[in-house]
Tab-separated table of C-alpha atoms and ligand atoms in Angstrom:
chain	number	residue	atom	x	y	z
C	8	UNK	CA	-17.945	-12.437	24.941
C	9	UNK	CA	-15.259	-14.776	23.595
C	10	UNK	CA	-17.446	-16.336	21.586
C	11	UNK	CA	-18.714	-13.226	20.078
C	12	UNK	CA	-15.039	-11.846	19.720
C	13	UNK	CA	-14.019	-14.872	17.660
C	14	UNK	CA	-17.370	-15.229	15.209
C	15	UNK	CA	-16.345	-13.717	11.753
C	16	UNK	CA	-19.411	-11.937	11.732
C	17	UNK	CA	-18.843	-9.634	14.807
C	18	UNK	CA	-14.690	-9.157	12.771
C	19	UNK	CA	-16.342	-5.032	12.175
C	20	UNK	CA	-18.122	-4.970	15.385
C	21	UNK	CA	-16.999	-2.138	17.559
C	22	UNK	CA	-18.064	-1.558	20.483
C	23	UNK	CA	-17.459	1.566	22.958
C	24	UNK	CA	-17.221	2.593	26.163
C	25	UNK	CA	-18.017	6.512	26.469
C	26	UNK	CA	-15.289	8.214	28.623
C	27	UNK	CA	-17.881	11.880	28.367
C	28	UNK	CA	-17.378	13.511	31.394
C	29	UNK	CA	-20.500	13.872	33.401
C	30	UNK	CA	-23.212	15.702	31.160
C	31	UNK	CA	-23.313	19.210	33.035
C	32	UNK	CA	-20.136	19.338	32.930
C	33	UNK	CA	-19.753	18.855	29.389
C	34	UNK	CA	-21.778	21.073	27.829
C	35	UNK	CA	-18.536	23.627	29.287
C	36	UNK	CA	-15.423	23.446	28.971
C	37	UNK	CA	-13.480	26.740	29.697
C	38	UNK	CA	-9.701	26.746	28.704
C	39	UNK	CA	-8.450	29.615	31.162
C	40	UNK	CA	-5.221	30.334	29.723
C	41	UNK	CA	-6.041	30.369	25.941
C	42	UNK	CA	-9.453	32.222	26.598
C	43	UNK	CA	-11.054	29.666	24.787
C	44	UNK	CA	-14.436	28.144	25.788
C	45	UNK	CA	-15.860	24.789	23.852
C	46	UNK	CA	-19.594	24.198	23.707
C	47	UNK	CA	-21.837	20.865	22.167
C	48	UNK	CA	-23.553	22.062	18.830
C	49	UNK	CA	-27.174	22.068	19.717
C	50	UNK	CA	-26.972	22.269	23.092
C	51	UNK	CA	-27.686	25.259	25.493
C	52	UNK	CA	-24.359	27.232	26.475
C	53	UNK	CA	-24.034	29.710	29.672
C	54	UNK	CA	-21.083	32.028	29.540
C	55	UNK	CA	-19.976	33.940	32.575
C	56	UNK	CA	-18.989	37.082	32.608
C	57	UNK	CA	-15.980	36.762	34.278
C	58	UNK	CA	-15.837	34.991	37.597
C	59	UNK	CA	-16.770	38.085	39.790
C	60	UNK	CA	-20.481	37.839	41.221
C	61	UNK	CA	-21.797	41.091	38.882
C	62	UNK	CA	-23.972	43.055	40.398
C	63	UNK	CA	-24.952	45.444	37.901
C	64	UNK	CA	-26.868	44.794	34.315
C	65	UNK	CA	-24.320	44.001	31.787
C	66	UNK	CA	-24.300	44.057	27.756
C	67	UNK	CA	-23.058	41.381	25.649
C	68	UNK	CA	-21.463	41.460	22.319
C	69	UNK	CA	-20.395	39.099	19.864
C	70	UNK	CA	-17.590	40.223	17.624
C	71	UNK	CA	-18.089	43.429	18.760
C	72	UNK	CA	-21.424	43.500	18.017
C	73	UNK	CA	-24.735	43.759	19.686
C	74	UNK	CA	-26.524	41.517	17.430
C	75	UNK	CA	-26.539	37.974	19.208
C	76	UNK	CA	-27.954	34.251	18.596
C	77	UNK	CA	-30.933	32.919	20.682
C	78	UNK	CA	-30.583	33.922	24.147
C	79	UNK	CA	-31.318	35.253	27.102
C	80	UNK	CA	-29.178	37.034	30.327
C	81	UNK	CA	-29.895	35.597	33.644
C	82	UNK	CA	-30.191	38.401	36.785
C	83	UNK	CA	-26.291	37.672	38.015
C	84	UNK	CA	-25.437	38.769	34.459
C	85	UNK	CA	-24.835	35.508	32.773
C	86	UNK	CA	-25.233	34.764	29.047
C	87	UNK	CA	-27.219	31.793	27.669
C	88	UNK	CA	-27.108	30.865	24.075
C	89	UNK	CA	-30.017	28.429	23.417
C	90	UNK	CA	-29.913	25.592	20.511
C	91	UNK	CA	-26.683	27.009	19.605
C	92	UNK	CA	-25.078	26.439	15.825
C	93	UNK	CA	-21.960	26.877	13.825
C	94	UNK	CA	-22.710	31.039	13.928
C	95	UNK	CA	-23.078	31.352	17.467
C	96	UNK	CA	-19.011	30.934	17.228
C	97	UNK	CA	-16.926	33.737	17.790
C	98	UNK	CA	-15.792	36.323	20.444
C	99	UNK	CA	-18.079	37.089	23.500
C	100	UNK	CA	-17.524	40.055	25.497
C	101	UNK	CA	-19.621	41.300	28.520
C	102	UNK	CA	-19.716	45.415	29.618
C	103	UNK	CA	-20.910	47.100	32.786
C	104	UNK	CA	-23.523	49.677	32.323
C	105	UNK	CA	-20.872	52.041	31.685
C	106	UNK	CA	-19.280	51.031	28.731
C	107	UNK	CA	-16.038	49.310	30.993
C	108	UNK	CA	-15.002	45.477	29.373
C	109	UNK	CA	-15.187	43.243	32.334
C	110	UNK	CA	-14.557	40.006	30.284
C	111	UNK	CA	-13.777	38.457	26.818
C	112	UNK	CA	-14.210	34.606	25.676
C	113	UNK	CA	-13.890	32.890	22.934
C	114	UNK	CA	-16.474	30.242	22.078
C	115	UNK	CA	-15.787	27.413	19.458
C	116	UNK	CA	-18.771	24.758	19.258
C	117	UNK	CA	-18.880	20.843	18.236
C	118	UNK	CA	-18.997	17.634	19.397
C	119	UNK	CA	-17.813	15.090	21.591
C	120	UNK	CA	-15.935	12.244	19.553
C	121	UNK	CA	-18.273	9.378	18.380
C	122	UNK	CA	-16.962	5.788	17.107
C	123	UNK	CA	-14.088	5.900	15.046
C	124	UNK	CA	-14.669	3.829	11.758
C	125	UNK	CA	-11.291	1.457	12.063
C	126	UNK	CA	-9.748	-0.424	9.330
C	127	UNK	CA	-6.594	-2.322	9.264
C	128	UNK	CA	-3.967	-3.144	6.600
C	129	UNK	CA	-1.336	-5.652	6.532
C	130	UNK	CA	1.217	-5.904	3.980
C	131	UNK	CA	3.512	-8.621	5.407
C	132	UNK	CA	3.908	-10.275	8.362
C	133	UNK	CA	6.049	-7.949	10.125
C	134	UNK	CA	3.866	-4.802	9.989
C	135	UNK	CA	0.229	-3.691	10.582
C	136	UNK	CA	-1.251	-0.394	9.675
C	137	UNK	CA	-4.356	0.613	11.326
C	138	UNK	CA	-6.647	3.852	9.690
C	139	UNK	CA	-9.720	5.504	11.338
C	140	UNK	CA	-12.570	7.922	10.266
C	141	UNK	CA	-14.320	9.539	12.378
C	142	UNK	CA	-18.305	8.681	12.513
C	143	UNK	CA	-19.301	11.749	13.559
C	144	UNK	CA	-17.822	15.350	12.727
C	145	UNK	CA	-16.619	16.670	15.670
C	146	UNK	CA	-15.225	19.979	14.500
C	147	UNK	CA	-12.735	19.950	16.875
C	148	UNK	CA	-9.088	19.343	17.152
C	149	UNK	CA	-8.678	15.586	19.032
C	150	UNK	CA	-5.779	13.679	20.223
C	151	UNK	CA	-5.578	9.954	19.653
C	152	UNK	CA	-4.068	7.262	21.576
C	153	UNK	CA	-4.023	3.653	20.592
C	154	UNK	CA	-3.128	0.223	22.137
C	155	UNK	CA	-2.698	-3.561	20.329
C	156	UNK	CA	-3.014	-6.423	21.864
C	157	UNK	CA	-3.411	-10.611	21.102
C	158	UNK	CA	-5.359	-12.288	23.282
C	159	UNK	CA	-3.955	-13.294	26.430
C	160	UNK	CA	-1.111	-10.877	25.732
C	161	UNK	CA	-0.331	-7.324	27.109
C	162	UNK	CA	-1.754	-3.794	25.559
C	163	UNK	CA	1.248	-2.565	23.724
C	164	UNK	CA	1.413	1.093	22.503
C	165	UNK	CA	0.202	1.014	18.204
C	166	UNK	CA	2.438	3.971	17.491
C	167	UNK	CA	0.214	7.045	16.197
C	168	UNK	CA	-0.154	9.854	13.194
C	169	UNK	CA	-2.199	12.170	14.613
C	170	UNK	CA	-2.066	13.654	10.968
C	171	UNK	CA	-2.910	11.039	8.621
C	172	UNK	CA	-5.058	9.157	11.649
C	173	UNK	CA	-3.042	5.930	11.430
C	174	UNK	CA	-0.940	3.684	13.730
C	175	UNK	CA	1.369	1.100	13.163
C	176	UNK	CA	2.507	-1.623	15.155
C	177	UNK	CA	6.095	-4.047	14.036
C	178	UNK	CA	6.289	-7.413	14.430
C	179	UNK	CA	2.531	-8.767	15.866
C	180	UNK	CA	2.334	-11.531	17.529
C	181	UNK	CA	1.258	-13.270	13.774
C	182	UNK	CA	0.498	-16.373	15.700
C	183	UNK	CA	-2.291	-15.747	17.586
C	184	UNK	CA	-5.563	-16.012	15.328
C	185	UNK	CA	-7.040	-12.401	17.092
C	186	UNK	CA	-6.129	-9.403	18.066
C	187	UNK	CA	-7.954	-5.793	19.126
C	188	UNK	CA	-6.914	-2.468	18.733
C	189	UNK	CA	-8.096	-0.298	21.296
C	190	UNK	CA	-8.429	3.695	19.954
C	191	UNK	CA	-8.889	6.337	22.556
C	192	UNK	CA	-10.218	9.861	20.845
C	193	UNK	CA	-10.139	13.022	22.910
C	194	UNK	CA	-11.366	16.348	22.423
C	195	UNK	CA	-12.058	19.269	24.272
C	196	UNK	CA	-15.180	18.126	24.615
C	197	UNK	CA	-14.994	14.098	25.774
C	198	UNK	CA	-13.441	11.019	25.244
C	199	UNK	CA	-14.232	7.667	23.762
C	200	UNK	CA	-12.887	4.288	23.047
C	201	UNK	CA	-13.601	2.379	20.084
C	202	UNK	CA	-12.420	-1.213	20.113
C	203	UNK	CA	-11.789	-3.036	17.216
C	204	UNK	CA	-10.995	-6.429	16.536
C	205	UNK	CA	-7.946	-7.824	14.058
C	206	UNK	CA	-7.399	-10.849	12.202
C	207	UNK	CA	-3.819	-10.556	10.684
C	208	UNK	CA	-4.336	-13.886	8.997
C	209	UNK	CA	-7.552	-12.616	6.777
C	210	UNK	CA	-5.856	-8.953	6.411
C	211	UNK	CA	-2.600	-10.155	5.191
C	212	UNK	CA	-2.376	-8.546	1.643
C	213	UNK	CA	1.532	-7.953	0.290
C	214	UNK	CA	1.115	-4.982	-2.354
C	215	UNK	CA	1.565	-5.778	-5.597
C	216	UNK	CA	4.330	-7.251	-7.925
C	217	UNK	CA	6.798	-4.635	-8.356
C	218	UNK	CA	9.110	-4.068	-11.526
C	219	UNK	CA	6.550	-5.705	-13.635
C	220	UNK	CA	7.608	-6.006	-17.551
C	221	UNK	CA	6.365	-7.460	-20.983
C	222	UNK	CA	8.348	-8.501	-23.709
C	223	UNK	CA	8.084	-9.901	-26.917
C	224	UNK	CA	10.088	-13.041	-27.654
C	225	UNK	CA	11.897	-12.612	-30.858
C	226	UNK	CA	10.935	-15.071	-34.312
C	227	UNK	CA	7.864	-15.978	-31.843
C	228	UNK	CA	4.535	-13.796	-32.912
C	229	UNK	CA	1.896	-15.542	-30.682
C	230	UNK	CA	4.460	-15.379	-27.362
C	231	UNK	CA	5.089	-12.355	-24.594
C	232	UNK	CA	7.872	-13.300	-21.615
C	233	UNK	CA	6.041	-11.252	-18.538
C	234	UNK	CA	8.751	-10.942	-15.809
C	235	UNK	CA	8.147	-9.235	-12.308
C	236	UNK	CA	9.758	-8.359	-8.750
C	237	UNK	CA	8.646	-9.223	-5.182
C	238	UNK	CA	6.875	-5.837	-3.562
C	239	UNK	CA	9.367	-4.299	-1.705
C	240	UNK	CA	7.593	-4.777	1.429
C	241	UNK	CA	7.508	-8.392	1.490
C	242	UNK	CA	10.686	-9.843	2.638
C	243	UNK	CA	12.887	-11.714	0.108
C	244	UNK	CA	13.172	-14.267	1.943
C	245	UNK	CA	12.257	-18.274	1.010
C	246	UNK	CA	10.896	-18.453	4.129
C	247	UNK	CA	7.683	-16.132	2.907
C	248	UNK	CA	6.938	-17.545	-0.773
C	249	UNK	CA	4.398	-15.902	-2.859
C	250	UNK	CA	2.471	-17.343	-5.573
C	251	UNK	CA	1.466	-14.715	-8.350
C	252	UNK	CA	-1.783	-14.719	-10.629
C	253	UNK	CA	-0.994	-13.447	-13.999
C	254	UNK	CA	-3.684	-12.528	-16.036
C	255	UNK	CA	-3.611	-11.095	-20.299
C	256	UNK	CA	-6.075	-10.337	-22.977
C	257	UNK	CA	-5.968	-8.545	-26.490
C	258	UNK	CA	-6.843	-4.869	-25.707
C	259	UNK	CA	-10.551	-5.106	-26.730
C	260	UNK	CA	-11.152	-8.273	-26.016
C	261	UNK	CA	-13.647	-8.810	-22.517
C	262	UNK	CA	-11.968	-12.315	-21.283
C	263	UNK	CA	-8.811	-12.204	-19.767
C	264	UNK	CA	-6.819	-15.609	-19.823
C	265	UNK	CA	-4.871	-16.052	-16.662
C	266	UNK	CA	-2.386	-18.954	-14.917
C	267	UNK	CA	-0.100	-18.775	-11.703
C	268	UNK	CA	2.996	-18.790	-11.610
C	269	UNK	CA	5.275	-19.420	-8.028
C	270	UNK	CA	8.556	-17.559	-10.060
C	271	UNK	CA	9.445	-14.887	-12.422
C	272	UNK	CA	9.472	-14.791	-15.768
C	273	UNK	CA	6.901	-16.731	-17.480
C	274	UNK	CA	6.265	-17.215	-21.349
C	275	UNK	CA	2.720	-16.612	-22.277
C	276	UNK	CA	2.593	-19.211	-25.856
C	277	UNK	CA	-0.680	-18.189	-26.733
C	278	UNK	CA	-0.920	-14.669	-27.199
C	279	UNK	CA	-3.111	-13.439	-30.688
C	280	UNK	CA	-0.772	-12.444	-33.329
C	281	UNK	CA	-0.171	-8.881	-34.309
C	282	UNK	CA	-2.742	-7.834	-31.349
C	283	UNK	CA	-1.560	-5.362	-28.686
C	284	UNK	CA	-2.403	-6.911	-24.892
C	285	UNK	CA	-3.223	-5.994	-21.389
C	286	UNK	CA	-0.916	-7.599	-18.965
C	287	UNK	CA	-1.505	-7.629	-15.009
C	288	UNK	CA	0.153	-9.478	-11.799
C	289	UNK	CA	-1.438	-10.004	-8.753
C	290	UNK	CA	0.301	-11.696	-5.761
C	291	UNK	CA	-0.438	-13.724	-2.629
C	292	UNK	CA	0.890	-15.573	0.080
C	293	UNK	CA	1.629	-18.868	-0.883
C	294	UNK	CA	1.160	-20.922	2.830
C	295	UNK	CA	-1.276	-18.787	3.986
C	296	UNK	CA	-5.138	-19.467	2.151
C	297	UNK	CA	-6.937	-16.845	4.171
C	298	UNK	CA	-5.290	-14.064	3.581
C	299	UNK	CA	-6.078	-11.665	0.236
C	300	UNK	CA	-4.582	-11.254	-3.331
C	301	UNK	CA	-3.020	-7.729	-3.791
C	302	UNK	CA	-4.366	-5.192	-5.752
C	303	UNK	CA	-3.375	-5.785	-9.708
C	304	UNK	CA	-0.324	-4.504	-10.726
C	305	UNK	CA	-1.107	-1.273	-13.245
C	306	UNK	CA	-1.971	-2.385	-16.580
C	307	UNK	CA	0.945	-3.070	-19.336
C	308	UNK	CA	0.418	-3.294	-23.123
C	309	UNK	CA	2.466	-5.156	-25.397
C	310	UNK	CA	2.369	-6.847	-29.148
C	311	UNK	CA	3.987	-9.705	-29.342
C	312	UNK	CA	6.681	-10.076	-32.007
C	313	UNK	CA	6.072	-9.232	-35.821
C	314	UNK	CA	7.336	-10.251	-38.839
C	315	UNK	CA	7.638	-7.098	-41.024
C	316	UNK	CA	6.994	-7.322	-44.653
C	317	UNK	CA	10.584	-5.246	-45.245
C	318	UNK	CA	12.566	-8.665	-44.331
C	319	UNK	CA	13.472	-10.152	-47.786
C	320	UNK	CA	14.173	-13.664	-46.198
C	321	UNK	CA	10.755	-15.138	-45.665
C	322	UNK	CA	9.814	-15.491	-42.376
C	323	UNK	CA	7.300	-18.961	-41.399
C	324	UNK	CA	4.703	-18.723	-38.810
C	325	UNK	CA	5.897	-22.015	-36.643
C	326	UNK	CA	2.242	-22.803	-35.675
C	327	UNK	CA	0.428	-22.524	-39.302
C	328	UNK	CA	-2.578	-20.123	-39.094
C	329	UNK	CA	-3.800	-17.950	-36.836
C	330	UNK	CA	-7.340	-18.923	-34.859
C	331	UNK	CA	-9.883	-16.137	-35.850
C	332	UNK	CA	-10.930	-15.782	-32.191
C	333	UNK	CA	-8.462	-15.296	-29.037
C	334	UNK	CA	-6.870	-18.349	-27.577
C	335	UNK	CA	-7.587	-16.786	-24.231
C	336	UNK	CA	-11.276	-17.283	-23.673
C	337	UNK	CA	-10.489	-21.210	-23.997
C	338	UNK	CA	-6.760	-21.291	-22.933
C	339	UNK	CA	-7.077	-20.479	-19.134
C	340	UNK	CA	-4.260	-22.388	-17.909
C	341	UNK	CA	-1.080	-23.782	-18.833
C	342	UNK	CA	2.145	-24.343	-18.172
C	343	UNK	CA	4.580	-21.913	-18.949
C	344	UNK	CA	7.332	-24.038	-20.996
C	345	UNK	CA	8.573	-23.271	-24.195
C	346	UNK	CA	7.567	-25.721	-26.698
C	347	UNK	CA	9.881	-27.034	-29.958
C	348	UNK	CA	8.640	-25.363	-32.069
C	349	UNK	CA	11.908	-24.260	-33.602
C	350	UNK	CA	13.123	-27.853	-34.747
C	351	UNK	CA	13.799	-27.221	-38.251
C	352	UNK	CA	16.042	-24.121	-37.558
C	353	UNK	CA	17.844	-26.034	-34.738
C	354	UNK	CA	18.514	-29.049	-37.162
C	355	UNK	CA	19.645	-26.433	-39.873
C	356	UNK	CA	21.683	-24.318	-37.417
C	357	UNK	CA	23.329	-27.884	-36.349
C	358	UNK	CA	24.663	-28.870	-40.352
C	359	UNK	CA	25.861	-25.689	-41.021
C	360	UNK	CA	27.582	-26.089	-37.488
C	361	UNK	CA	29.081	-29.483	-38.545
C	362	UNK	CA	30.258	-28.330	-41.774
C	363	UNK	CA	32.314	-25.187	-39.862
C	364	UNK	CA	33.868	-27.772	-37.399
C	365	UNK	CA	35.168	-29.737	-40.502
C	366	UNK	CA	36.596	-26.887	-42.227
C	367	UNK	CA	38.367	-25.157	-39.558
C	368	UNK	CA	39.617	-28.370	-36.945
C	369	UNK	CA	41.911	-29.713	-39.504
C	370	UNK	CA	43.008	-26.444	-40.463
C	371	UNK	CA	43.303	-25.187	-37.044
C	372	UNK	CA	45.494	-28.384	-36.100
C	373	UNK	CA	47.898	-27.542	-38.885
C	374	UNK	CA	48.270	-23.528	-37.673
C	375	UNK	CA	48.857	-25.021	-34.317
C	376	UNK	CA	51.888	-27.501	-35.618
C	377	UNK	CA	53.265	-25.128	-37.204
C	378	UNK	CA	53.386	-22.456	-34.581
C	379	UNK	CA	54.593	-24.955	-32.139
C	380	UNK	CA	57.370	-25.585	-34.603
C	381	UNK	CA	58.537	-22.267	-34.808
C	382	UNK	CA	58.094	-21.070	-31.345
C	383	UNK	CA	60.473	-24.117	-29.864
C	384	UNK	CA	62.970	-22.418	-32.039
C	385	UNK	CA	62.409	-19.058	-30.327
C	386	UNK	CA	62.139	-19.956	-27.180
C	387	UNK	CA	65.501	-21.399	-27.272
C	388	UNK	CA	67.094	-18.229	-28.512
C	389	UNK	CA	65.292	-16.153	-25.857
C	390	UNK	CA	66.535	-18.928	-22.970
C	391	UNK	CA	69.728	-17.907	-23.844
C	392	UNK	CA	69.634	-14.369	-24.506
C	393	UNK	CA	67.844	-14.100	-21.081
C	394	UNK	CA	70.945	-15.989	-19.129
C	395	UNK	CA	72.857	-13.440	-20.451
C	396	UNK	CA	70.684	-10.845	-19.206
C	397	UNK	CA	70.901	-11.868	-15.753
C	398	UNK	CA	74.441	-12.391	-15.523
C	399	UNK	CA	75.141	-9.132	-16.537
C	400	UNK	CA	76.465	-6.381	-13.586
C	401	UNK	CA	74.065	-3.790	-12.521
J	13	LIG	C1	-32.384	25.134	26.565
J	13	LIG	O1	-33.061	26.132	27.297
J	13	LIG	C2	-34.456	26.244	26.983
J	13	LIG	C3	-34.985	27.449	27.698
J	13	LIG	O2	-34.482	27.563	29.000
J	13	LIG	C4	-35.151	24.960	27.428
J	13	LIG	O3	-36.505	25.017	27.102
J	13	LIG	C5	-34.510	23.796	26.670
J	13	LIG	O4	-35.066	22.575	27.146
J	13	LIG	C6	-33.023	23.797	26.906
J	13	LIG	N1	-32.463	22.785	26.019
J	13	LIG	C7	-31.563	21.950	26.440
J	13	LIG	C8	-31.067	20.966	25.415
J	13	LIG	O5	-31.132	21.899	27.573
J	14	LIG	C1	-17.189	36.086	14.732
J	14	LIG	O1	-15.823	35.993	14.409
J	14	LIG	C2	-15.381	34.665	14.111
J	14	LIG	C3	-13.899	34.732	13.866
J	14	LIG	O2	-13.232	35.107	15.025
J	14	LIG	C4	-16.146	34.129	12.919
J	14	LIG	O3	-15.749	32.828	12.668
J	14	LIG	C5	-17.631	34.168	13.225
J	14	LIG	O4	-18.367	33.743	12.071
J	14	LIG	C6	-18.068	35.557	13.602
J	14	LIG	N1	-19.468	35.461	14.034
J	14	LIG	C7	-20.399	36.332	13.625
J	14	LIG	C8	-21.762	36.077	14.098
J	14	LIG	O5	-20.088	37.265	12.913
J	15	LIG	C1	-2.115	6.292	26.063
J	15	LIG	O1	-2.603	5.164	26.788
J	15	LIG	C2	-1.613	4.499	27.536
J	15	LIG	C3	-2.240	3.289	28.156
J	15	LIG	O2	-3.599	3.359	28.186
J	15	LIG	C4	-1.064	5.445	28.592
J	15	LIG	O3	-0.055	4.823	29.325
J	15	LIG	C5	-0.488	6.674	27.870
J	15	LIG	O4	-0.049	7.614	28.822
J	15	LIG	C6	-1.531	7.310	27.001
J	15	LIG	N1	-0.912	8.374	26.235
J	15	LIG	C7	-1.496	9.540	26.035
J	15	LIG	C8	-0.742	10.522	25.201
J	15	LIG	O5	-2.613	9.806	26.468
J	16	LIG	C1	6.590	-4.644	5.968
J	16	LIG	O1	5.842	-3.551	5.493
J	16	LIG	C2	6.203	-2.313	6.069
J	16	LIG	C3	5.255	-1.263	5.544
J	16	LIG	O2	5.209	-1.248	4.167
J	16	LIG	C4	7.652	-1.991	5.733
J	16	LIG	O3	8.017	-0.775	6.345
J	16	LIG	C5	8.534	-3.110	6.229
J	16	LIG	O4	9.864	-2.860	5.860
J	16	LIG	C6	8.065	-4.434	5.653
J	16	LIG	N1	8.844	-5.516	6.227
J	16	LIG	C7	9.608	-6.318	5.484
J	16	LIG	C8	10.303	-7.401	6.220
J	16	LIG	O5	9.717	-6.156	4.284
């Protein structure tokens, strides 16, 4: 068995043990106080009428009426529905011969639960979320209850939506390489278990990058800065890095051009001129190479930035002509660092710099001197004019 537990392929393989109460048994299951009896689709179904041996012939109704499924009445009075279906359901009532009601049911009609379909998601490593279908269609209203454990560790309750059929269990033991969830269905009609085994390490999957945006970088036309957040449900902390997968393309275009990035925001340099783009983020756990890639962040679009033909000062391209085909299909990784490519402005920006400093130092020393000058002579005056101040009586 452990070596069946631990082989990758057997990570679906459930198994069951079936809880059905003894067949005879099953095929009834009379709920005194609601009125309600359960039958198995399919199956044969004996109603009493009442518990009273009855001596007498009785009639049977469904509904009120006299029209009824398959059947027959056995001698002490007692109804059998053969190979019933869904419209054998419905309100049984038995008569003596002279019209008196001696007893009323209800019948509803399934099936006993069958394997539950499990699957497990887990978005960081403080949480798993477990969600089951059933296999079968039971028809019936069923109660869940559901245990996790690692090996060689204690069943611990997986805390359960009867609702949305989920349970979630905080803080698993993340170290231990398997763990099985043990699901426990009940209807009126039987019981089963359907085991299912865990591996946190392959399931771990944060959600994706939240607070994604795309920008265009001003005076650059072939550039867009993408910046993101951390999903909300992975902790900010350094202890849990993430590394992201960015990917871009002109809308149109079928090749996407894509790089990683470990931090937020990154410069893409070789976007196509003029040419709106898809932008998407996907993000992983960084230490961990088993575990999955989140779903893509939804799709952004963006054009980088443009010169418009309104500007009167004439704007250069830094990087000469545009290629007639996408960077991105050759381009699939780089660095994200912004390159010089704005020397000449820089070394224009620094003259006209220089030339300010020499006009207005000189000038500024002089307005200084002469302030200084003139606010020695004040401040004398004001010493004085303060003494007086203080001396004077209150
Ligand atoms: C139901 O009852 C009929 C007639 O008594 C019998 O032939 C049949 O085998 C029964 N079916 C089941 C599933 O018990
Ligand atoms: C009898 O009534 C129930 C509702 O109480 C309904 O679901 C069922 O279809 C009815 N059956 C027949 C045969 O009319
Ligand atoms: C669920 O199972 C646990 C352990 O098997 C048991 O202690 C608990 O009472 C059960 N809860 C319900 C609601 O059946
Ligand atoms: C882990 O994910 C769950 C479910 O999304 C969330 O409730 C919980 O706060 C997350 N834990 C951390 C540490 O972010």
């Amino acid at each position: 068995m452990p070596g069946l537990l631990s082989s990758p392929v057997c990570l679906t393989v459930i198994w069951f043990l079936s809880l059905s109460l003894h067949p005879s048994c099953a095929q009834i299951w009379t709920d005194e106080v609601s009125g309600v009896q359960y039958g198995h689709l399919e199956s044969n179904v004996t109603l009493a009428c009442g518990k009273s041996q009855i001596r007498t012939p009785v009639v049977w109704h469904l509904n009120h009426s006299s029209a009824l499924p398959w059947h027959k009445v056995t001698s002490n009075g007692t109804l059998v529905l053969l190979q019933v279906d869904h419209s054998a359901q419905g309100i049984y009532s038995c008569y003596d011969a002279r019209g008196l009601l001696l007893h009323s049911v209800k019948l509803r009609l399934g099936h006993s639960p069958g394997l539950l379909s499990v699957s497990c998601q887990v978005p960081n490593h403080t949480h798993v979320r477990c969600s089951w279908v059933d296999s079968v269609r039971t028809f019936l209203p069923a109660q869940y209850n559901a245990s996790f454990k690692g090996n060689s560790l204690e069943w611990r309750p997986c805390v359960v939506d009867v609702a949305r059929k989920h349970c979630d269990v905080d803080h698993p033991a993340f170290w231990q390489t398997s763990h099985t969830l043990r699901v426990t269905e009940t209807n009126a009609l039987g019981s089963l278990i359907t085991f299912h085994i865990v591996k946190l390490h392959k399931l771990l999957k944060p959600d994706p990058p939240e607070s994604v945006s795309v920008k265009e970088l001003e005076g650059y036309p072939k550039r867009l800065v993408v910046s993101w957040k951390f999903p909300s449900s992975w902790p900010q902390d350094d202890a849990f890095p993430l590394v992201f997968h960015i990917r871009y393309r002109p809308q149109g275009s079928m090749h996407w051009a894509e790089f990683y990035s470990e931090e937020s925001p990154v410069v893409v340099l070789d976007a196509l001129a003029g040419h709106l783009h898809q932008v998407q983020i996907q993000a992983r756990d960084e230490v961990d190479a088993e575990s999955q890639w989140s779903e893509w962040s939804p799709l952004l679009l963006m054009r980088p930035w443009e010169a418009y033909t309104t500007t009167t000062e004439p704007t250069e391209e830094p990087e000469g002509t545009f290629p007639e085909k996408p960077e991105t299909s050759t381009a699939k990784t780089h660095n994200p660092v912004i390159e010089g490519e704005g020397n000449l402005g820089l070394v224009i920006l620094l003259v006209l710099f220089s030339v300010v400093l020499l006009i207005t130092v000189p000038s500024l020393i002089y307005v200084v001197w002469v302030r200084q000058r003139r606010s020695d002579h004040v401040t004398k005056q004001e010493l004085t004019s303060m003494v007086k101040m203080k001396s004077m009586p209150i």
